[in-house]
């Protein structure tokens, strides 16, 4: 440092002059704000610069977290470039992201064993078999029967048996084997732990065994992996040319890029439509306002459906959710219970859920000269030149009568025939009554003779 320099309290630098070594390294330690240096496994954020003394090159890395990380060295002097062994032409930002979050293996956890494992224990024919599936390979591991197992020897033999499993691959398939499975015991929670040697979403492990080992109902374990998405600037055709498009503060699409080049260095990025983002307190971060879905217009001019979704009351917690409120604007299922016809000819259906629906309307026909109709039956007529053309209309309108449901039209009844039928029915009734009376008299006479 220069003479008279002021101590940098923020970065932990001193005013004492220090000589760098042959490799150009600063031999001291820079401790921000006087804090102790964290272990390397805890240094998860920030840049990392190392020097390869063999190949005489610097290596610049991002932190261990953050998928899609990339590094660029810009605005560096010629002397600085020479120190890093770079030329101006090679100082470019990397387009390829280096994964920072490691994939996780599949882990299966057992329940509490019913056998005391702190002392030596026995393995017999009732508890020495284990059915294991690892990454699609399934087999049965059978431990040797012995009365003098320790916890360490038990885990070692079980682990060896699992890793000895294999598959012939089936017809045309290549043989596969299980490797790297670890069997351990969690002394705090008193349970066995099974960890696969593979990592990622395809890793799988399932084990079942005797309840003596807490393996009667073990849930399968699956590995996890991280994915990264590189956002790209959205563009669309505007006026026949490709133009970048942005979203302004009101949520509208625009081709005006003013203000979009002065965004803060770090800000939330929301990648997918329909995605809700919450902060660590479970509060909604995005979208800030409600969302209006695209209006749907019903067929036949029956109106439009406009749906507004308000996410402002949405939360996300690790506990089970509960319904805050619910409402219903429809009707339950119903069966048809009746059909009615009104005086104006409107046909309506009634349903068991209390709703009614208009089905159709009956039209009436009139003629300028009804007397000119040609009769072709008791109640059937045809239009003729004398009657004129038919005139359609609804019941109750001008020139038309009304309808009465369930009634018989008098003009369709032949009164003479109805009277003859009534007399015939009465005569038949009287004849039947006389026959019954005669039969009763004869029966009484026969009974009297026998007595």
Coordinates of C-alpha atoms in Angstrom, one line a residue:
X1 CA 0.0 0.0 0.0
X2 CA 1.0 3.6 -0.4
X3 CA 2.5 5.5 2.5
X4 CA -0.2 7.2 4.5
X5 CA -3.0 5.0 3.2
X6 CA -6.0 4.7 5.5
X7 CA -6.9 1.3 6.9
X8 CA -9.9 -0.3 5.1
X9 CA -12.2 -1.5 7.9
X10 CA -14.7 -3.0 5.6
X11 CA -12.3 -5.4 3.7
X12 CA -10.0 -6.0 6.6
X13 CA -6.9 -4.6 4.9
X14 CA -4.1 -3.1 6.9
X15 CA -1.7 -0.2 6.1
X16 CA 1.3 -2.4 6.5
X17 CA 3.3 -3.0 3.3
X18 CA 3.4 -6.6 2.2
X19 CA 5.7 -8.2 -0.4
X20 CA 4.0 -10.7 -2.8
X21 CA 5.7 -14.1 -3.3
X22 CA 7.2 -15.5 -6.5
X23 CA 3.8 -16.5 -7.9
X24 CA 2.4 -13.0 -7.4
X25 CA 0.2 -14.1 -4.4
X26 CA -0.6 -11.9 -1.4
X27 CA 0.6 -14.0 1.6
X28 CA -1.7 -12.4 4.1
X29 CA -5.4 -13.0 4.9
X30 CA -8.2 -10.6 4.1
X31 CA -10.9 -11.0 6.7
X32 CA -14.0 -8.7 6.0
X33 CA -14.9 -6.6 9.1
X34 CA -12.6 -8.7 11.3
X35 CA -14.7 -11.8 11.1
X36 CA -13.2 -15.3 11.1
X37 CA -12.8 -17.1 7.8
X38 CA -15.5 -19.6 7.2
X39 CA -14.8 -23.2 6.3
X40 CA -14.6 -23.8 2.5
X41 CA -17.7 -25.9 2.6
X42 CA -19.7 -23.0 4.0
X43 CA -18.4 -20.5 1.4
X44 CA -21.4 -21.0 -0.8
X45 CA -21.6 -17.5 -2.3
X46 CA -19.3 -15.1 -4.2
X47 CA -16.4 -15.4 -6.6
X48 CA -13.4 -17.7 -6.1
X49 CA -10.0 -17.0 -7.6
X50 CA -7.2 -19.7 -7.5
X51 CA -3.8 -19.9 -9.2
X52 CA -2.4 -23.1 -10.7
X53 CA 1.3 -22.8 -9.9
X54 CA 2.1 -25.8 -12.2
X55 CA 0.5 -24.4 -15.4
X56 CA 0.9 -20.8 -14.2
X57 CA -2.7 -19.8 -14.9
X58 CA -5.5 -18.1 -12.9
X59 CA -8.9 -19.8 -12.4
X60 CA -12.0 -17.7 -11.7
X61 CA -15.1 -19.5 -10.5
X62 CA -18.6 -18.5 -9.3
X63 CA -20.1 -19.6 -6.0
X64 CA -21.3 -23.2 -5.6
X65 CA -24.9 -22.1 -5.7
X66 CA -26.8 -20.6 -8.5
X67 CA -27.6 -22.6 -11.7
X68 CA -26.9 -20.7 -14.9
X69 CA -23.9 -18.8 -13.5
X70 CA -21.5 -17.2 -16.0
X71 CA -18.4 -15.1 -15.6
X72 CA -17.0 -12.2 -17.7
X73 CA -13.8 -10.1 -17.2
X74 CA -14.4 -6.6 -18.6
X75 CA -12.8 -3.2 -18.4
X76 CA -9.4 -4.6 -17.5
X77 CA -6.1 -2.9 -18.3
X78 CA -3.6 -4.4 -20.6
X79 CA -1.4 -5.1 -17.6
X80 CA -4.2 -6.8 -15.8
X81 CA -5.0 -9.0 -18.9
X82 CA -1.3 -10.0 -19.1
X83 CA -1.4 -10.9 -15.4
X84 CA -4.3 -13.3 -16.1
X85 CA -2.7 -14.5 -19.3
X86 CA -5.6 -13.2 -21.4
X87 CA -5.8 -11.1 -24.5
X88 CA -8.4 -8.5 -25.2
X89 CA -9.9 -10.7 -27.9
X90 CA -10.6 -13.6 -25.5
X91 CA -12.4 -11.6 -22.8
X92 CA -16.0 -12.9 -23.4
X93 CA -18.9 -13.8 -21.3
X94 CA -19.5 -17.5 -21.2
X95 CA -22.8 -18.6 -22.8
X96 CA -22.7 -22.0 -21.1
X97 CA -23.9 -22.3 -17.5
X98 CA -22.1 -24.4 -15.0
X99 CA -24.3 -26.3 -12.6
X100 CA -23.9 -25.2 -9.1
X101 CA -26.4 -27.3 -7.2
X102 CA -25.4 -31.0 -7.0
X103 CA -27.9 -33.8 -7.6
X104 CA -29.0 -35.7 -4.5
X105 CA -29.1 -39.5 -4.1
X106 CA -32.2 -41.6 -3.2
X107 CA -32.5 -42.2 0.5
X108 CA -34.9 -44.6 2.3
X109 CA -35.5 -44.4 6.1
X110 CA -36.6 -47.3 8.2
X111 CA -38.6 -47.2 11.4
X112 CA -37.4 -47.9 15.0
X113 CA -36.2 -51.5 15.3
X114 CA -37.8 -53.8 17.9
X115 CA -34.4 -55.5 18.7
X116 CA -31.9 -53.9 21.0
X117 CA -28.9 -53.2 18.7
X118 CA -26.6 -51.8 21.4
X119 CA -25.7 -55.4 22.3
X120 CA -25.0 -58.4 20.1
X121 CA -28.1 -59.9 18.6
X122 CA -29.2 -62.9 16.5
X123 CA -30.3 -63.2 12.9
X124 CA -32.5 -66.2 12.2
X125 CA -34.7 -67.6 9.4
X126 CA -37.5 -65.3 10.4
X127 CA -35.7 -62.0 9.8
X128 CA -32.7 -62.6 7.5
X129 CA -34.4 -61.9 4.2
X130 CA -34.6 -58.4 2.6
X131 CA -36.3 -57.5 -0.7
X132 CA -34.5 -54.6 -2.3
X133 CA -35.0 -52.5 -5.4
X134 CA -32.2 -50.1 -6.5
X135 CA -32.5 -48.1 -9.8
X136 CA -34.7 -50.7 -11.4
X137 CA -32.7 -53.8 -10.2
X138 CA -34.7 -56.0 -7.8
X139 CA -33.5 -58.9 -5.7
X140 CA -33.6 -60.6 -2.4
X141 CA -30.7 -60.3 0.0
X142 CA -30.3 -63.2 2.5
X143 CA -28.0 -62.8 5.5
X144 CA -26.2 -65.8 7.1
X145 CA -27.9 -67.0 10.2
X146 CA -25.9 -66.2 13.2
X147 CA -26.5 -65.5 16.9
X148 CA -23.6 -63.1 17.4
X149 CA -24.2 -60.1 15.1
X150 CA -23.1 -56.6 16.0
X151 CA -24.6 -53.5 14.5
X152 CA -21.5 -52.9 12.4
X153 CA -21.2 -56.4 11.0
X154 CA -24.9 -56.5 10.3
X155 CA -24.8 -53.3 8.3
X156 CA -21.6 -54.4 6.5
X157 CA -23.1 -57.7 5.4
X158 CA -26.4 -56.1 4.3
X159 CA -24.6 -53.4 2.4
X160 CA -22.4 -56.0 0.7
X161 CA -25.4 -58.1 -0.2
X162 CA -27.2 -55.2 -1.8
X163 CA -24.2 -54.1 -3.8
X164 CA -23.8 -57.7 -5.1
X165 CA -27.2 -57.5 -6.7
X166 CA -27.4 -57.5 -10.5
X167 CA -29.6 -57.9 -13.5
X168 CA -29.0 -59.8 -16.8
X169 CA -30.6 -57.0 -18.7
X170 CA -33.4 -59.2 -20.2
X171 CA -33.6 -60.0 -23.9
X172 CA -31.1 -57.9 -25.8
X173 CA -30.2 -55.8 -22.7
X174 CA -26.8 -55.2 -21.1
X175 CA -26.2 -56.7 -17.7
X176 CA -26.4 -54.1 -14.9
X177 CA -25.2 -54.2 -11.2
X178 CA -25.8 -52.2 -8.1
X179 CA -22.9 -50.2 -6.8
X180 CA -22.2 -47.7 -4.0
X181 CA -25.3 -48.3 -1.8
X182 CA -24.5 -47.2 1.8
X183 CA -26.2 -48.7 4.8
X184 CA -26.0 -46.6 8.0
X185 CA -27.7 -46.2 11.3
X186 CA -29.1 -42.9 12.7
X187 CA -28.4 -43.2 16.4
X188 CA -30.5 -40.0 17.1
X189 CA -33.7 -41.2 15.5
X190 CA -33.0 -44.9 15.9
X191 CA -33.5 -46.1 12.4
X192 CA -31.6 -47.6 9.4
X193 CA -30.7 -45.3 6.5
X194 CA -30.2 -46.6 3.0
X195 CA -28.5 -44.3 0.4
X196 CA -27.9 -45.0 -3.3
X197 CA -24.6 -44.6 -5.0
X198 CA -26.2 -42.8 -7.9
X199 CA -27.8 -39.3 -7.8
X200 CA -30.4 -37.5 -9.8
X201 CA -34.1 -37.9 -10.5
X202 CA -33.6 -41.5 -11.9
X203 CA -32.1 -42.7 -8.6
X204 CA -34.5 -45.0 -6.7
X205 CA -34.3 -47.3 -3.7
X206 CA -36.9 -49.5 -1.9
X207 CA -36.3 -52.0 0.8
X208 CA -38.6 -54.2 2.9
X209 CA -37.8 -56.7 5.6
X210 CA -38.7 -57.8 9.1
X211 CA -40.3 -55.4 11.6
X212 CA -37.4 -56.5 13.9
X213 CA -35.2 -54.0 11.8
X214 CA -38.0 -51.4 11.3
X215 CA -38.2 -52.3 7.6
X216 CA -41.8 -53.6 7.4
X217 CA -43.3 -50.5 5.8
X218 CA -40.5 -48.4 4.4
X219 CA -41.4 -45.6 1.9
X220 CA -39.4 -45.7 -1.3
X221 CA -36.7 -43.0 -1.8
X222 CA -36.1 -41.0 -4.9
X223 CA -33.2 -38.8 -5.8
X224 CA -33.4 -35.2 -6.9
X225 CA -31.6 -33.1 -9.5
X226 CA -31.6 -29.4 -10.3
X227 CA -32.5 -27.8 -13.6
X228 CA -31.6 -24.4 -15.0
X229 CA -33.3 -22.2 -17.5
X230 CA -31.6 -19.5 -19.5
X231 CA -34.1 -16.7 -20.1
X232 CA -34.0 -15.1 -23.5
X233 CA -35.4 -11.8 -24.7
X234 CA -38.9 -12.3 -26.1
X235 CA -39.5 -10.9 -29.6
X236 CA -42.4 -10.8 -32.0
X237 CA -43.2 -9.4 -35.5
X238 CA -44.2 -5.8 -35.3
X239 CA -44.8 -4.0 -38.6
X240 CA -43.3 -7.0 -40.5
X241 CA -40.0 -6.9 -38.5
X242 CA -38.8 -8.7 -35.5
X243 CA -38.8 -6.4 -32.4
X244 CA -37.9 -7.2 -28.8
X245 CA -40.9 -7.0 -26.5
X246 CA -41.0 -6.0 -22.8
X247 CA -43.6 -5.9 -20.0
X248 CA -44.1 -2.4 -18.5
X249 CA -45.0 -1.5 -15.0
X250 CA -48.7 -1.9 -15.8
X251 CA -48.2 -5.5 -17.1
X252 CA -48.7 -4.5 -20.8
X253 CA -46.5 -5.7 -23.6
X254 CA -44.5 -3.0 -25.3
X255 CA -41.6 -2.6 -27.8
X256 CA -40.3 0.5 -26.0
X257 CA -37.1 -0.6 -24.2
X258 CA -36.7 2.6 -22.2
X259 CA -35.8 1.9 -18.6
X260 CA -35.2 -1.8 -19.1
X261 CA -31.4 -1.3 -19.4
X262 CA -31.2 0.2 -15.9
X263 CA -32.6 -2.7 -13.9
X264 CA -30.8 -3.5 -10.6
X265 CA -28.0 -6.1 -10.7
X266 CA -30.1 -8.6 -8.7
X267 CA -33.9 -8.9 -9.0
X268 CA -36.4 -11.7 -9.0
X269 CA -37.0 -13.4 -12.4
X270 CA -40.3 -15.1 -13.0
X271 CA -40.0 -17.5 -15.9
X272 CA -43.3 -19.3 -16.5
X273 CA -46.9 -18.1 -17.0
X274 CA -49.2 -19.4 -14.3
X275 CA -46.3 -19.6 -11.8
X276 CA -46.8 -18.2 -8.3
X277 CA -43.7 -17.1 -6.4
X278 CA -43.6 -16.7 -2.6
X279 CA -41.0 -15.3 -0.3
X280 CA -39.5 -17.1 2.7
X281 CA -42.4 -15.9 4.9
X282 CA -45.0 -17.6 2.7
X283 CA -46.3 -14.3 1.2
X284 CA -47.1 -13.9 -2.4
X285 CA -44.4 -12.0 -4.4
X286 CA -45.6 -12.5 -8.0
X287 CA -48.0 -11.8 -9.6
X288 CA -48.5 -8.6 -7.6
X289 CA -52.0 -8.0 -8.9
X290 CA -54.9 -10.1 -10.1
X291 CA -55.0 -11.7 -13.5
X292 CA -57.8 -11.4 -16.0
X293 CA -58.3 -14.4 -18.2
X294 CA -59.1 -14.0 -21.9
X295 CA -62.8 -13.3 -22.5
X296 CA -64.7 -16.1 -24.0
X297 CA -67.8 -15.3 -26.1
X298 CA -70.6 -17.8 -26.0
X299 CA -72.3 -19.1 -29.1
X300 CA -75.5 -17.7 -30.4
X301 CA -75.0 -14.3 -28.7
X302 CA -75.6 -15.7 -25.2
X303 CA -73.1 -13.4 -23.6
X304 CA -69.5 -13.5 -22.6
X305 CA -67.5 -15.1 -19.8
X306 CA -65.0 -12.7 -18.1
X307 CA -63.0 -14.3 -15.3
X308 CA -60.7 -12.3 -12.9
X309 CA -58.4 -14.2 -10.6
X310 CA -57.2 -12.4 -7.5
X311 CA -54.0 -14.0 -6.0
X312 CA -53.6 -11.4 -3.3
X313 CA -54.8 -13.8 -0.5
X314 CA -52.7 -16.7 -1.7
X315 CA -50.1 -18.0 0.7
X316 CA -47.7 -21.0 0.8
X317 CA -46.7 -22.8 3.9
X318 CA -45.2 -26.2 4.7
X319 CA -48.3 -27.2 6.7
X320 CA -51.5 -28.7 5.3
X321 CA -53.9 -26.2 3.6
X322 CA -57.4 -25.4 4.7
X323 CA -60.3 -23.9 2.7
X324 CA -60.9 -20.3 3.8
X325 CA -64.2 -19.8 2.0
X326 CA -66.2 -21.3 -0.8
X327 CA -69.3 -20.2 -2.8
X328 CA -71.5 -21.8 -5.4
X329 CA -73.3 -20.1 -8.3
X330 CA -74.6 -23.2 -10.1
X331 CA -77.3 -25.8 -9.3
X332 CA -76.9 -29.4 -8.2
X333 CA -77.8 -32.3 -10.5
X334 CA -81.5 -32.7 -11.2
X335 CA -83.8 -35.2 -12.9
X336 CA -86.8 -34.3 -15.2
X337 CA -90.0 -34.3 -13.2
X338 CA -92.5 -32.7 -15.5
X339 CA -93.4 -30.8 -18.6
X340 CA -95.9 -28.0 -18.7
X341 CA -97.5 -25.9 -21.6
X342 CA -98.4 -22.3 -20.8
X343 CA -101.4 -20.4 -22.4
X344 CA -98.9 -18.7 -24.7
X345 CA -97.6 -22.0 -26.0
X346 CA -94.3 -22.0 -24.1
X347 CA -93.2 -25.6 -23.3
X348 CA -91.1 -25.7 -20.0
X349 CA -89.4 -28.6 -18.2
X350 CA -89.2 -28.8 -14.4
X351 CA -86.3 -30.6 -12.6
X352 CA -86.0 -32.1 -9.2
X353 CA -83.4 -29.5 -8.1
X354 CA -86.0 -26.7 -8.4
X355 CA -84.8 -25.3 -11.8
X356 CA -86.9 -24.8 -14.9
X357 CA -85.9 -24.6 -18.5
X358 CA -87.8 -23.3 -21.5
X359 CA -87.7 -25.9 -24.3
X360 CA -89.8 -24.6 -27.2
X361 CA -92.9 -22.6 -28.1
X362 CA -95.9 -24.0 -30.0
X363 CA -97.0 -22.0 -33.1
X364 CA -100.5 -21.6 -34.3
X365 CA -101.8 -21.3 -37.8
X366 CA -104.7 -19.2 -39.1
X367 CA -106.2 -18.6 -42.5
X368 CA -107.9 -15.6 -44.0
X369 CA -111.0 -17.8 -44.7
X370 CA -111.1 -20.8 -42.4
X371 CA -114.4 -21.9 -43.9
X372 CA -112.5 -22.6 -47.2
X373 CA -110.4 -25.4 -45.6
X374 CA -110.9 -28.8 -47.1
X375 CA -111.8 -31.4 -44.5
X376 CA -110.0 -34.8 -44.9
X377 CA -111.1 -36.4 -41.6
X378 CA -112.9 -35.7 -38.3
X379 CA -110.3 -33.2 -37.2
X380 CA -107.9 -32.9 -40.2
X381 CA -108.0 -30.1 -42.8
X382 CA -106.0 -29.0 -45.8
X383 CA -105.4 -25.5 -47.1
X384 CA -107.1 -24.7 -50.4
X385 CA -107.3 -21.8 -52.7
X386 CA -110.5 -20.7 -51.0
X387 CA -108.9 -20.7 -47.5
X388 CA -105.8 -18.7 -48.5
X389 CA -102.2 -19.2 -47.4
X390 CA -101.5 -20.2 -43.8
X391 CA -100.6 -17.4 -41.4
X392 CA -98.2 -18.4 -38.5
X393 CA -98.4 -16.8 -35.1
X394 CA -98.0 -17.3 -31.4
X395 CA -100.8 -18.0 -28.9
X396 CA -102.3 -14.9 -27.4
X397 CA -101.1 -12.6 -30.2
X398 CA -103.5 -10.6 -32.4
X399 CA -105.7 -12.9 -34.4
X400 CA -104.8 -16.0 -32.4
X401 CA -106.4 -17.7 -29.4
X402 CA -104.7 -19.2 -26.4
X403 CA -103.8 -22.8 -25.5
X404 CA -105.2 -24.9 -22.7
X405 CA -103.0 -27.9 -21.7
X406 CA -104.8 -31.2 -21.0
X407 CA -108.1 -30.1 -22.5
X408 CA -110.0 -31.8 -25.3
X409 CA -111.2 -29.5 -28.1
X410 CA -114.9 -29.5 -28.5
X411 CA -114.8 -29.3 -32.3
X412 CA -113.1 -32.7 -32.4
X413 CA -115.9 -34.5 -30.5
X414 CA -118.9 -36.2 -32.3
X415 CA -121.7 -35.7 -29.8
X416 CA -124.0 -38.2 -31.5
X417 CA -121.5 -41.0 -31.4
X418 CA -120.6 -40.2 -27.9
X419 CA -124.3 -40.4 -26.8
X420 CA -124.7 -43.8 -28.6
X421 CA -121.6 -45.1 -26.9
X422 CA -123.0 -44.0 -23.6
X423 CA -126.4 -45.7 -24.2
X424 CA -124.7 -48.9 -25.3
X425 CA -122.5 -48.9 -22.2
X426 CA -125.5 -48.3 -19.9
X427 CA -127.4 -51.2 -21.6
X428 CA -124.5 -53.5 -21.2
X429 CA -124.3 -52.6 -17.5
X430 CA -128.0 -53.3 -17.0
X431 CA -127.7 -56.6 -18.7
X432 CA -124.8 -57.7 -16.5
X433 CA -126.7 -56.5 -13.4
X434 CA -129.7 -58.6 -14.4
X435 CA -127.6 -61.7 -15.0
X436 CA -126.0 -61.4 -11.6
X437 CA -129.5 -61.0 -10.0
X438 CA -130.8 -64.2 -11.8
X439 CA -127.7 -66.1 -10.7
X440 CA -128.2 -65.1 -7.1
X441 CA -131.9 -66.1 -7.2
X442 CA -131.0 -69.6 -8.6
X443 CA -128.3 -70.1 -6.0
X444 CA -130.7 -69.3 -3.2
X445 CA -133.3 -71.7 -4.5
X446 CA -130.8 -74.6 -4.7
X447 CA -129.6 -73.9 -1.2
X448 CA -133.2 -74.0 0.1
X449 CA -133.9 -77.4 -1.7
X450 CA -130.8 -79.0 0.0
X451 CA -131.9 -77.8 3.4

